[in-house]
Coordinates of C-alpha atoms and ligand atoms in Angstrom, one line a residue:
Chain F
M1 CA 71.0 16.7 32.2
D2 CA 69.7 13.7 31.2
S3 CA 67.1 11.7 33.6
L4 CA 67.9 7.9 32.8
D5 CA 70.6 6.0 32.9
V6 CA 70.4 5.0 29.3
A7 CA 73.5 3.3 29.0
R8 CA 71.7 0.6 31.4
I9 CA 68.6 0.8 30.1
K10 CA 69.8 0.1 26.3
K11 CA 71.4 -3.7 27.8
D12 CA 67.6 -4.8 28.9
F13 CA 67.0 -4.3 24.9
P14 CA 69.1 -7.1 23.4
I15 CA 67.5 -6.4 20.1
L16 CA 70.1 -2.8 20.0
E17 CA 73.2 -4.7 20.3
R18 CA 72.5 -6.1 16.9
V19 CA 74.8 -5.8 14.1
V20 CA 74.2 -5.6 10.4
N21 CA 76.7 -4.7 8.2
D22 CA 79.7 -3.5 10.5
K23 CA 77.2 -1.4 12.0
Q24 CA 74.8 -1.3 15.4
I25 CA 71.5 -1.1 14.6
V26 CA 69.8 2.6 15.9
Y27 CA 66.1 2.1 16.6
L28 CA 64.2 5.0 15.6
D29 CA 60.8 3.5 14.6
N30 CA 58.8 3.5 18.2
A31 CA 55.9 5.2 17.0
A32 CA 55.7 2.4 14.2
T33 CA 56.4 0.0 17.2
T34 CA 59.0 -0.8 20.2
Q35 CA 62.0 -3.2 20.8
K36 CA 61.1 -5.4 24.1
P37 CA 63.2 -5.9 27.3
T38 CA 64.7 -9.2 28.1
S39 CA 62.3 -9.0 31.4
V40 CA 59.1 -8.8 28.5
I41 CA 61.2 -11.2 26.7
E42 CA 61.5 -13.7 29.1
K43 CA 57.7 -13.3 31.2
I44 CA 56.0 -14.4 27.4
N45 CA 58.7 -17.4 27.9
D46 CA 58.1 -18.3 31.4
Y47 CA 53.9 -17.9 30.3
N48 CA 54.8 -20.9 27.9
R49 CA 56.7 -22.8 29.0
F50 CA 55.1 -23.4 32.9
S51 CA 52.1 -22.1 32.6
H52 CA 50.5 -21.9 29.4
A53 CA 46.4 -23.4 29.5
N54 CA 43.1 -22.1 28.4
P55 CA 42.4 -19.7 31.4
H56 CA 38.5 -18.9 33.7
R57 CA 37.8 -22.5 32.0
G58 CA 39.7 -25.7 33.8
A59 CA 39.8 -26.6 37.6
H60 CA 43.7 -27.8 37.0
I61 CA 46.7 -25.7 38.4
L62 CA 47.6 -24.7 34.7
S63 CA 44.1 -23.1 33.9
V64 CA 44.5 -21.5 37.7
E65 CA 47.7 -20.0 36.9
S66 CA 47.4 -18.9 33.2
T67 CA 43.4 -17.2 34.8
K68 CA 46.0 -15.5 37.2
I69 CA 48.5 -14.1 34.7
Y70 CA 45.2 -12.9 32.9
D71 CA 44.1 -11.2 36.2
D72 CA 47.0 -9.9 36.9
A73 CA 47.8 -8.1 34.4
K74 CA 44.4 -6.3 33.9
E75 CA 44.6 -5.2 37.3
K76 CA 47.7 -4.3 36.5
V77 CA 46.6 -1.7 33.6
K78 CA 43.8 -0.3 35.7
S79 CA 46.3 1.0 38.3
F80 CA 48.8 2.2 35.3
I81 CA 45.6 4.2 34.2
N82 CA 44.6 4.7 37.2
A83 CA 40.9 3.1 36.9
H84 CA 38.2 2.6 39.7
S85 CA 38.1 -0.8 38.3
T86 CA 38.6 -3.5 36.0
E87 CA 35.6 -4.3 34.8
E88 CA 36.2 -0.7 33.0
I89 CA 39.0 -2.5 30.9
I90 CA 38.3 -5.1 28.0
F91 CA 41.7 -6.2 26.4
T92 CA 41.8 -6.3 22.8
R93 CA 43.7 -6.5 20.0
N94 CA 45.7 -3.5 19.6
T95 CA 43.8 -0.2 19.8
T96 CA 42.3 0.0 16.0
E97 CA 40.0 -2.7 17.2
S98 CA 39.2 -1.5 20.4
L99 CA 38.5 2.1 18.1
N100 CA 36.2 -0.5 15.7
L101 CA 34.6 -2.1 19.0
I102 CA 33.7 1.1 20.2
A103 CA 32.6 2.5 17.3
Q104 CA 30.6 -0.8 16.3
S105 CA 28.8 -1.1 20.0
Y106 CA 28.5 2.5 21.0
G107 CA 28.1 3.8 17.6
R108 CA 25.5 1.5 16.3
E109 CA 23.8 1.6 19.3
F110 CA 23.3 5.9 20.1
I111 CA 24.5 7.7 16.9
E112 CA 21.7 8.9 15.5
K113 CA 20.5 10.8 12.4
G114 CA 21.4 14.6 11.8
D115 CA 24.4 13.7 15.5
E116 CA 27.4 15.0 14.9
I117 CA 31.3 12.7 15.2
V118 CA 34.0 14.7 15.4
I119 CA 37.7 13.6 15.1
T120 CA 40.9 15.6 15.0
I121 CA 43.1 16.0 10.8
S122 CA 46.1 14.2 11.8
S123 CA 43.7 11.3 13.3
H124 CA 45.3 7.4 11.9
H125 CA 43.0 6.0 9.4
S126 CA 41.7 3.1 12.4
N127 CA 40.3 6.2 13.5
I128 CA 38.9 7.9 10.4
L129 CA 36.9 4.6 8.5
P130 CA 35.4 3.6 11.6
W131 CA 33.3 6.8 12.2
Q132 CA 32.9 7.3 9.0
R133 CA 31.1 4.3 8.1
I134 CA 28.8 5.4 11.0
A135 CA 27.9 8.3 9.9
K136 CA 27.3 6.7 6.6
E137 CA 25.1 3.8 8.0
K138 CA 22.8 6.2 10.6
D139 CA 23.3 9.6 8.0
A140 CA 25.1 11.5 10.7
I141 CA 27.9 13.9 10.4
L142 CA 31.9 13.4 10.5
K143 CA 33.4 17.3 11.2
Y144 CA 37.2 17.6 11.4
L145 CA 39.3 19.3 13.9
Y146 CA 42.0 21.1 12.2
L147 CA 45.3 22.1 12.7
D148 CA 47.0 25.4 13.1
K149 CA 50.2 25.8 11.0
D150 CA 52.8 24.9 13.5
G151 CA 50.2 21.5 14.1
R152 CA 48.5 22.6 16.9
L153 CA 44.9 22.2 17.8
P154 CA 43.9 25.5 18.4
M155 CA 41.0 26.0 21.3
E156 CA 38.7 28.4 19.6
E157 CA 38.8 25.5 16.9
V158 CA 37.6 23.0 19.7
Y159 CA 34.7 26.1 20.5
K160 CA 34.2 26.2 17.2
K161 CA 33.5 22.5 16.0
I162 CA 32.5 20.6 19.3
T163 CA 28.5 22.0 20.0
K164 CA 25.2 20.3 21.4
K165 CA 24.8 18.1 18.9
T166 CA 28.3 17.0 19.1
K167 CA 27.8 12.7 20.1
L168 CA 31.2 12.3 20.0
L169 CA 34.5 13.2 19.8
S170 CA 37.3 11.4 19.5
I171 CA 40.7 12.4 19.7
E172 CA 44.7 11.4 19.7
G173 CA 46.4 11.9 22.8
M174 CA 49.7 12.5 20.7
S175 CA 49.9 12.6 17.0
N176 CA 52.1 9.8 15.2
V177 CA 53.0 12.3 12.5
L178 CA 54.1 15.7 13.7
G179 CA 54.4 15.1 17.6
T180 CA 51.9 17.3 19.3
I181 CA 49.7 16.8 22.6
H182 CA 46.9 18.3 22.3
P183 CA 45.5 19.9 25.9
L184 CA 43.2 16.6 26.2
K185 CA 42.0 18.4 29.9
E186 CA 40.5 20.8 28.4
I187 CA 38.7 19.9 25.7
I188 CA 37.1 16.7 27.3
K189 CA 36.0 19.4 29.7
Y190 CA 34.8 21.9 26.7
A191 CA 32.8 18.7 25.4
H192 CA 31.4 17.7 28.5
N193 CA 29.3 20.9 28.4
M194 CA 28.3 20.2 25.7
G195 CA 27.3 16.6 26.3
T196 CA 29.7 15.0 24.2
K197 CA 30.7 11.6 24.9
V198 CA 35.5 11.7 24.3
I199 CA 37.1 9.0 23.2
V200 CA 41.3 9.6 23.9
D201 CA 43.1 7.8 21.0
G202 CA 46.0 7.5 23.2
A203 CA 48.7 5.0 21.1
Q204 CA 50.9 7.2 21.0
S205 CA 50.7 9.5 24.5
V206 CA 50.1 6.1 26.9
P207 CA 53.7 5.2 26.3
H208 CA 55.6 8.3 26.9
I209 CA 53.2 10.6 29.1
K210 CA 51.1 9.6 32.9
I211 CA 48.2 9.3 32.1
D212 CA 45.2 8.9 34.9
V213 CA 41.6 9.0 33.3
K214 CA 40.0 9.8 36.5
D215 CA 42.2 13.0 36.4
L216 CA 41.7 13.7 32.7
D217 CA 37.9 11.5 33.3
A218 CA 37.7 10.5 29.6
D219 CA 35.1 8.2 29.0
F220 CA 37.0 5.8 26.8
L221 CA 40.7 5.7 26.1
V222 CA 42.5 2.7 23.9
F223 CA 45.9 2.0 23.7
S224 CA 48.4 -0.7 22.3
A225 CA 50.8 -2.9 24.2
H226 CA 53.2 -3.2 21.9
K227 CA 53.8 0.4 21.9
M228 CA 55.1 0.6 25.5
L229 CA 57.5 -2.1 25.2
G230 CA 54.8 -5.3 25.1
P231 CA 54.4 -7.5 22.3
M232 CA 51.2 -6.8 19.3
G233 CA 48.3 -8.6 19.1
I234 CA 47.0 -6.8 22.8
G235 CA 45.5 -4.2 23.1
V236 CA 43.6 -2.0 25.7
L237 CA 39.7 -0.5 26.0
Y238 CA 39.4 1.4 29.2
G239 CA 35.4 2.8 29.1
K240 CA 33.4 4.4 32.1
K241 CA 31.5 1.6 33.4
E242 CA 28.1 3.2 33.5
I243 CA 28.8 3.5 29.1
L244 CA 30.2 0.1 29.5
E245 CA 27.7 -1.6 31.4
S246 CA 25.2 0.5 28.3
M247 CA 26.7 -1.3 25.2
P248 CA 25.5 -4.5 23.4
P249 CA 29.0 -7.2 22.9
F250 CA 30.6 -6.5 20.3
L251 CA 31.5 -10.1 19.3
L252 CA 29.7 -13.0 20.8
G253 CA 31.1 -16.4 20.8
G254 CA 32.3 -18.0 24.1
D255 CA 33.7 -16.6 27.2
M256 CA 31.3 -13.8 27.1
I257 CA 27.6 -15.4 27.9
E258 CA 25.8 -16.3 31.3
Y259 CA 23.2 -18.1 30.0
V260 CA 22.6 -19.7 26.3
S261 CA 19.4 -21.6 25.4
E262 CA 18.6 -22.9 21.3
Q263 CA 17.1 -19.0 20.8
D264 CA 18.3 -16.4 23.1
S265 CA 21.4 -16.0 25.5
S266 CA 22.5 -13.3 27.8
F267 CA 25.8 -11.9 28.3
A268 CA 28.9 -12.6 31.0
P269 CA 29.3 -9.1 33.0
L270 CA 31.9 -6.6 32.6
P271 CA 34.6 -6.7 31.0
F272 CA 33.6 -10.7 29.9
K273 CA 31.1 -9.2 27.8
F274 CA 33.4 -8.1 25.4
E275 CA 36.2 -10.5 25.3
A276 CA 34.3 -13.3 23.3
G277 CA 36.8 -16.7 22.9
T278 CA 40.0 -17.3 24.3
Q279 CA 42.0 -14.9 25.3
N280 CA 45.8 -13.6 24.1
V281 CA 46.9 -14.3 28.2
E282 CA 50.8 -14.2 26.8
G283 CA 49.8 -11.1 25.3
A284 CA 48.7 -9.8 28.6
A285 CA 51.9 -11.8 30.6
G286 CA 53.9 -9.3 28.9
L287 CA 52.2 -6.1 28.9
L288 CA 52.0 -6.7 32.5
E289 CA 55.3 -6.8 32.5
A290 CA 56.0 -4.4 29.9
I291 CA 53.8 -2.0 32.6
N292 CA 56.2 -3.2 35.5
Y293 CA 59.2 -2.3 33.1
L294 CA 58.0 1.8 32.9
E295 CA 56.9 2.2 35.7
N296 CA 60.5 0.9 37.7
I297 CA 61.8 3.6 35.4
G298 CA 59.1 5.9 35.8
I299 CA 57.0 7.2 33.0
E300 CA 57.5 11.5 34.0
N301 CA 61.4 10.2 33.6
I302 CA 60.9 8.9 30.5
K303 CA 59.1 12.2 29.2
L304 CA 62.2 14.6 30.3
H305 CA 64.7 12.2 28.9
E306 CA 62.3 11.9 25.0
E307 CA 62.6 15.9 25.5
V308 CA 66.1 16.0 25.5
L309 CA 66.4 13.8 22.9
T310 CA 63.6 15.4 20.7
Q311 CA 65.2 19.3 21.6
Y312 CA 68.6 18.4 20.4
T313 CA 67.5 16.4 17.5
L314 CA 65.6 19.4 16.5
E315 CA 67.9 22.4 17.2
K316 CA 70.0 20.4 15.2
M317 CA 67.4 19.3 12.1
M318 CA 66.1 23.5 11.6
N319 CA 69.7 24.3 11.0
I320 CA 70.3 22.1 7.8
S321 CA 68.8 24.9 5.1
Y322 CA 67.5 21.7 2.5
L323 CA 65.3 20.3 5.6
D324 CA 61.7 20.1 6.5
I325 CA 59.8 19.5 9.8
Q326 CA 56.5 18.8 9.6
G327 CA 55.0 20.0 13.0
P328 CA 55.7 22.0 16.4
L329 CA 59.1 23.5 16.3
D330 CA 59.6 23.9 20.1
M331 CA 59.0 21.9 22.9
E332 CA 55.8 23.0 24.2
N333 CA 53.2 20.2 23.9
R334 CA 55.3 18.2 21.5
G335 CA 56.6 14.3 22.0
G336 CA 59.6 12.3 20.6
I337 CA 58.4 12.3 17.3
I338 CA 59.4 14.4 14.3
S339 CA 59.1 14.4 10.6
F340 CA 60.4 16.4 7.7
T341 CA 61.3 15.9 4.4
I342 CA 64.4 16.7 2.0
K343 CA 64.5 18.9 -0.9
D344 CA 64.6 16.6 -4.0
V345 CA 64.1 13.5 -1.8
H346 CA 61.3 11.3 -1.7
P347 CA 61.3 10.3 1.5
H348 CA 61.4 6.2 0.8
D349 CA 64.6 7.0 -0.4
T350 CA 66.0 8.7 2.5
A351 CA 64.6 5.7 4.5
T352 CA 66.8 3.1 1.9
I353 CA 69.3 5.7 2.7
L354 CA 69.3 6.0 6.2
D355 CA 68.8 1.6 6.6
S356 CA 72.3 1.2 4.9
Y357 CA 73.6 3.5 7.9
G358 CA 72.2 1.3 10.4
I359 CA 69.4 3.4 11.2
A360 CA 65.2 2.6 11.7
I361 CA 62.6 5.2 10.7
R362 CA 59.8 5.1 8.6
S363 CA 58.7 6.8 5.7
G364 CA 55.3 7.1 3.9
H365 CA 51.7 8.7 4.9
H366 CA 52.2 7.0 8.5
C367 CA 48.1 6.2 8.5
A368 CA 47.5 9.8 8.1
Q369 CA 46.4 10.5 4.4
P370 CA 43.8 13.5 5.6
L371 CA 46.7 15.0 7.4
M372 CA 49.0 14.9 4.6
H373 CA 46.6 15.8 2.1
Y374 CA 46.4 18.4 4.4
M375 CA 50.1 19.3 5.5
G376 CA 50.5 19.3 1.3
V377 CA 52.8 16.6 1.9
P378 CA 52.6 13.3 0.0
S379 CA 54.8 11.9 2.2
T380 CA 57.0 12.4 5.2
S381 CA 60.0 10.3 7.0
R382 CA 59.6 10.4 10.5
V383 CA 62.2 10.0 13.2
S384 CA 60.7 8.5 16.9
F385 CA 62.4 8.4 20.4
Y386 CA 61.8 6.5 23.3
L387 CA 64.0 5.4 26.5
Y388 CA 66.4 3.1 25.3
N389 CA 67.8 6.3 22.3
T390 CA 70.8 8.4 23.7
L391 CA 72.1 11.9 22.1
E392 CA 74.9 9.1 20.1
D393 CA 72.2 7.6 17.9
A394 CA 70.5 11.5 17.6
D395 CA 74.4 12.2 16.6
K396 CA 74.2 9.2 13.9
F397 CA 70.8 10.2 12.6
L398 CA 71.6 13.4 12.0
Y399 CA 75.1 12.3 10.6
A400 CA 73.2 10.4 7.9
I401 CA 70.3 12.9 7.1
K402 CA 73.1 15.2 5.7
N403 CA 73.9 12.4 3.5
V404 CA 70.9 11.7 1.6
R405 CA 71.1 14.4 -0.9
K406 CA 74.7 13.2 -1.9
W407 CA 73.9 9.7 -2.4
L408 CA 71.0 10.8 -4.9
G409 CA 73.8 12.7 -6.7
Y410 CA 72.7 16.5 -5.6
G411 CA 75.3 19.2 -4.4
S412 CA 74.9 18.8 -0.6
Chain B
M1 CA 73.0 -4.6 -2.2
D2 CA 74.3 -1.3 -1.7
L3 CA 73.7 2.2 -1.9
N4 CA 76.4 2.3 -5.4
S5 CA 74.4 -0.4 -6.9
L6 CA 70.7 0.7 -5.7
Y7 CA 71.5 4.7 -6.5
S8 CA 73.6 3.7 -9.5
E9 CA 74.7 6.3 -12.2
I10 CA 72.1 5.0 -15.0
I11 CA 69.3 5.5 -12.8
M12 CA 70.7 9.1 -10.2
E13 CA 70.5 10.1 -14.4
H14 CA 66.8 9.3 -15.1
N15 CA 65.6 10.8 -11.5
R16 CA 67.2 13.8 -11.9
S17 CA 66.6 14.3 -16.2
S18 CA 61.9 14.8 -17.5
H19 CA 62.8 14.3 -20.8
N20 CA 59.6 11.6 -20.3
K21 CA 57.4 14.1 -18.2
G22 CA 54.9 16.3 -18.3
D23 CA 51.8 15.6 -20.9
L24 CA 50.8 14.6 -24.4
E25 CA 48.2 16.3 -26.1
N26 CA 45.8 13.2 -26.9
P27 CA 47.1 10.7 -25.6
T28 CA 45.6 7.3 -26.4
V29 CA 45.6 5.7 -23.3
S30 CA 46.4 7.4 -19.8
E31 CA 46.8 4.9 -16.4
R32 CA 47.8 5.5 -13.3
G33 CA 49.9 3.4 -11.2
Y34 CA 49.5 3.7 -7.7
N35 CA 52.1 1.9 -5.0
P36 CA 50.4 2.4 -1.7
S37 CA 53.6 1.3 0.5
C38 CA 55.9 4.0 -0.6
G39 CA 53.1 6.8 -2.0
D40 CA 54.7 6.3 -5.6
D41 CA 52.0 7.3 -8.0
L42 CA 52.5 8.3 -11.3
N43 CA 50.4 8.8 -14.5
I44 CA 51.6 7.3 -18.2
E45 CA 50.1 8.7 -21.8
F46 CA 51.0 6.3 -24.6
I47 CA 50.1 7.7 -28.5
L48 CA 49.3 4.9 -29.9
E49 CA 49.1 4.1 -34.1
D50 CA 49.4 1.2 -36.6
Q51 CA 49.9 -1.2 -33.0
M52 CA 53.3 0.9 -32.5
I53 CA 54.0 3.6 -29.9
K54 CA 54.5 6.9 -31.2
D55 CA 55.1 8.4 -27.9
A56 CA 55.0 8.6 -24.2
K57 CA 55.0 10.9 -21.0
F58 CA 54.7 10.9 -17.5
K59 CA 53.5 12.5 -14.9
G60 CA 53.1 12.2 -11.0
Y61 CA 55.3 11.4 -7.8
G62 CA 57.1 9.2 -6.1
C63 CA 61.0 8.0 -5.0
A64 CA 64.1 7.6 -7.0
I65 CA 63.7 4.2 -7.8
S66 CA 60.2 4.4 -9.0
Q67 CA 60.8 7.7 -11.4
A68 CA 63.8 6.8 -13.1
S69 CA 62.4 2.7 -14.1
T70 CA 59.9 4.8 -15.8
S71 CA 61.8 7.2 -17.4
I72 CA 64.6 4.1 -18.6
M73 CA 61.2 2.1 -19.7
I74 CA 59.4 4.9 -22.0
D75 CA 63.1 5.3 -23.2
L76 CA 62.8 1.7 -23.8
V77 CA 58.9 1.4 -25.2
K78 CA 59.5 4.5 -28.2
D79 CA 59.0 3.2 -31.3
I80 CA 58.5 -0.3 -30.9
T81 CA 55.3 -2.6 -31.2
I82 CA 53.1 -2.6 -28.4
K83 CA 53.7 -6.9 -28.3
E84 CA 57.1 -5.9 -28.5
A85 CA 56.8 -3.4 -25.6
L86 CA 54.4 -6.2 -23.6
D87 CA 57.3 -8.6 -24.2
L88 CA 59.6 -6.2 -22.4
A89 CA 57.4 -6.2 -19.3
D90 CA 57.3 -9.9 -19.2
I91 CA 61.1 -10.2 -19.1
F92 CA 61.5 -7.0 -16.7
L93 CA 59.2 -8.5 -14.1
R94 CA 60.8 -12.1 -14.9
M95 CA 64.4 -11.1 -14.7
I96 CA 63.4 -9.4 -10.8
Q97 CA 62.3 -12.6 -10.2
K98 CA 65.3 -14.6 -11.2
D99 CA 63.9 -16.0 -14.2
A100 CA 64.9 -14.7 -17.2
S101 CA 67.4 -15.1 -19.3
D102 CA 70.6 -13.3 -20.1
E103 CA 69.9 -13.4 -23.7
E104 CA 66.5 -12.0 -23.1
I105 CA 67.7 -9.4 -20.3
E106 CA 70.7 -8.1 -22.8
K107 CA 66.1 -6.3 -23.9
L108 CA 66.3 -4.5 -21.4
E109 CA 69.2 -1.9 -22.1
E110 CA 69.6 0.1 -19.4
A111 CA 66.8 -1.3 -17.5
I112 CA 69.4 -3.9 -16.3
A113 CA 70.2 -1.0 -13.3
F114 CA 67.2 -2.7 -11.7
Q115 CA 68.6 -6.8 -12.1
N116 CA 69.3 -6.9 -8.0
I117 CA 66.7 -5.2 -6.7
S118 CA 64.8 -8.6 -5.5
N119 CA 67.6 -8.3 -3.0
M120 CA 66.2 -5.3 -1.4
P121 CA 62.7 -6.1 -0.6
A122 CA 61.1 -3.5 0.5
R123 CA 61.9 -1.3 -3.3
V124 CA 61.8 -4.2 -5.6
K125 CA 57.4 -2.7 -6.1
C126 CA 59.2 0.9 -6.8
A127 CA 61.3 -0.3 -10.0
V128 CA 57.7 -2.9 -11.3
L129 CA 55.8 -0.4 -10.9
P130 CA 56.0 1.6 -14.5
W131 CA 55.5 -2.2 -16.0
H132 CA 52.8 -2.8 -14.2
T133 CA 51.3 0.2 -14.8
L134 CA 52.1 -0.1 -18.9
K135 CA 50.8 -3.5 -19.1
Q136 CA 47.2 -2.7 -17.3
A137 CA 47.1 0.4 -20.3
L138 CA 47.8 -2.1 -23.2
K139 CA 46.0 -4.9 -22.3
N140 CA 42.9 -3.8 -24.4
Y141 CA 44.8 -2.6 -27.5
Ligands
ZN1 ZN1 58.9 3.7 -4.4

């Protein structure tokens, strides 16, 4: 029934062997960040031990090797998302920085008074705040796409909100709170007919769902390495070449210039125009190896495995009367993220109690306060799966949540 | 710190009890306390008279630790002077930092239940929230 040899995969992740208070860690906070396989840890280690130098500058062997690793990582990301060329791949610190770059560069240059920017109510704060600022600065209008009661985005809402006035749509591939997967291809096609440019926030989707930017026809795609087995501090901004070329640089400084005179400068070609200063080569090395690992296993297989885990867990959770699930209750267009609340129990207490069982989950507003407000819950607990999780992990989680109310002195 | 000492009898009792919850008529001062890491959001109202705390009540949403800590604090500070209440707040905050004498800690009565919360760094903010809110509310009186 399962597409993965998880017992073997688990052995690749040394942190999952950790035992705390006699309990082996069950890591179910993958929507926040994922763990690293030995190959990624060693790749970063090897880079630092043998090849560390400033890339794209020196003539010496270390700089040549460092440059090669950085360029190989770009090439790998390009083929992973099926971009046309590495000119379209910009390395940033993370998804948040990628979105800010688009807002500050593309948004500042092209958004005008009265234009409309559309985002989803389920957006992460990093896809809300940059647009709030641009909308205020430019006297533009920020509009929201609302989800239905099951946490799905109806196409009627898209037809209603995206009009000829919509300059930009920025939408997540998968909600970090509800696990909903939006029908991106259909939405992007409709938006393009209205002359709207589309940004896909792939932070939660790229690690779990095969993406092909040519097929999807997204104008921008942003994601972070640390949610897909890679290190923190490196993220990706993909943009169509002609759009990136039309945009002014975001940060100014070293590495992104062509010529600099006392009063004027010209900028380096893509992608370097957007990569000011010394870049995160060890991060790039880690991302490169993380993609290798994911490709070896196959993103499609990972998705199928997560569907098995999610369906199993959802069905058991639905049978617990004092438990409320936020988001879709069936597997149609949903990924491995489940948000829930337990009657009379604050989510922070749930997380603390699960921690005592060795189970790592997340509680809070998940950087999505407008969504929380829209759903009428101040915060939720969230469990999220990845390739190394097993049905046994799900069972340990289910056992622990059945004990939460008892710890707080409620009968059952 | 294990769960039994975190979710102790006293803390659970106060978490479930509503005797300090609700609104006051014509409060002298009302102060909101918010803990973004956990989402604890409470509002405490005080009636002050002749430098005394005559009454206090709270409303809001939060975890068991913040709710219990608020309820225990209100029991402690009712019918004492503002100065005494601020002194208790000072002792409570120092107790959490392991910087209060046994003699001082004794004055905190039921609030001693939070003595070991510093072993759970993720929950310290929940326990101290009402005391910070009280300090903020009373600082101009
Ligand atoms: Zn709290």
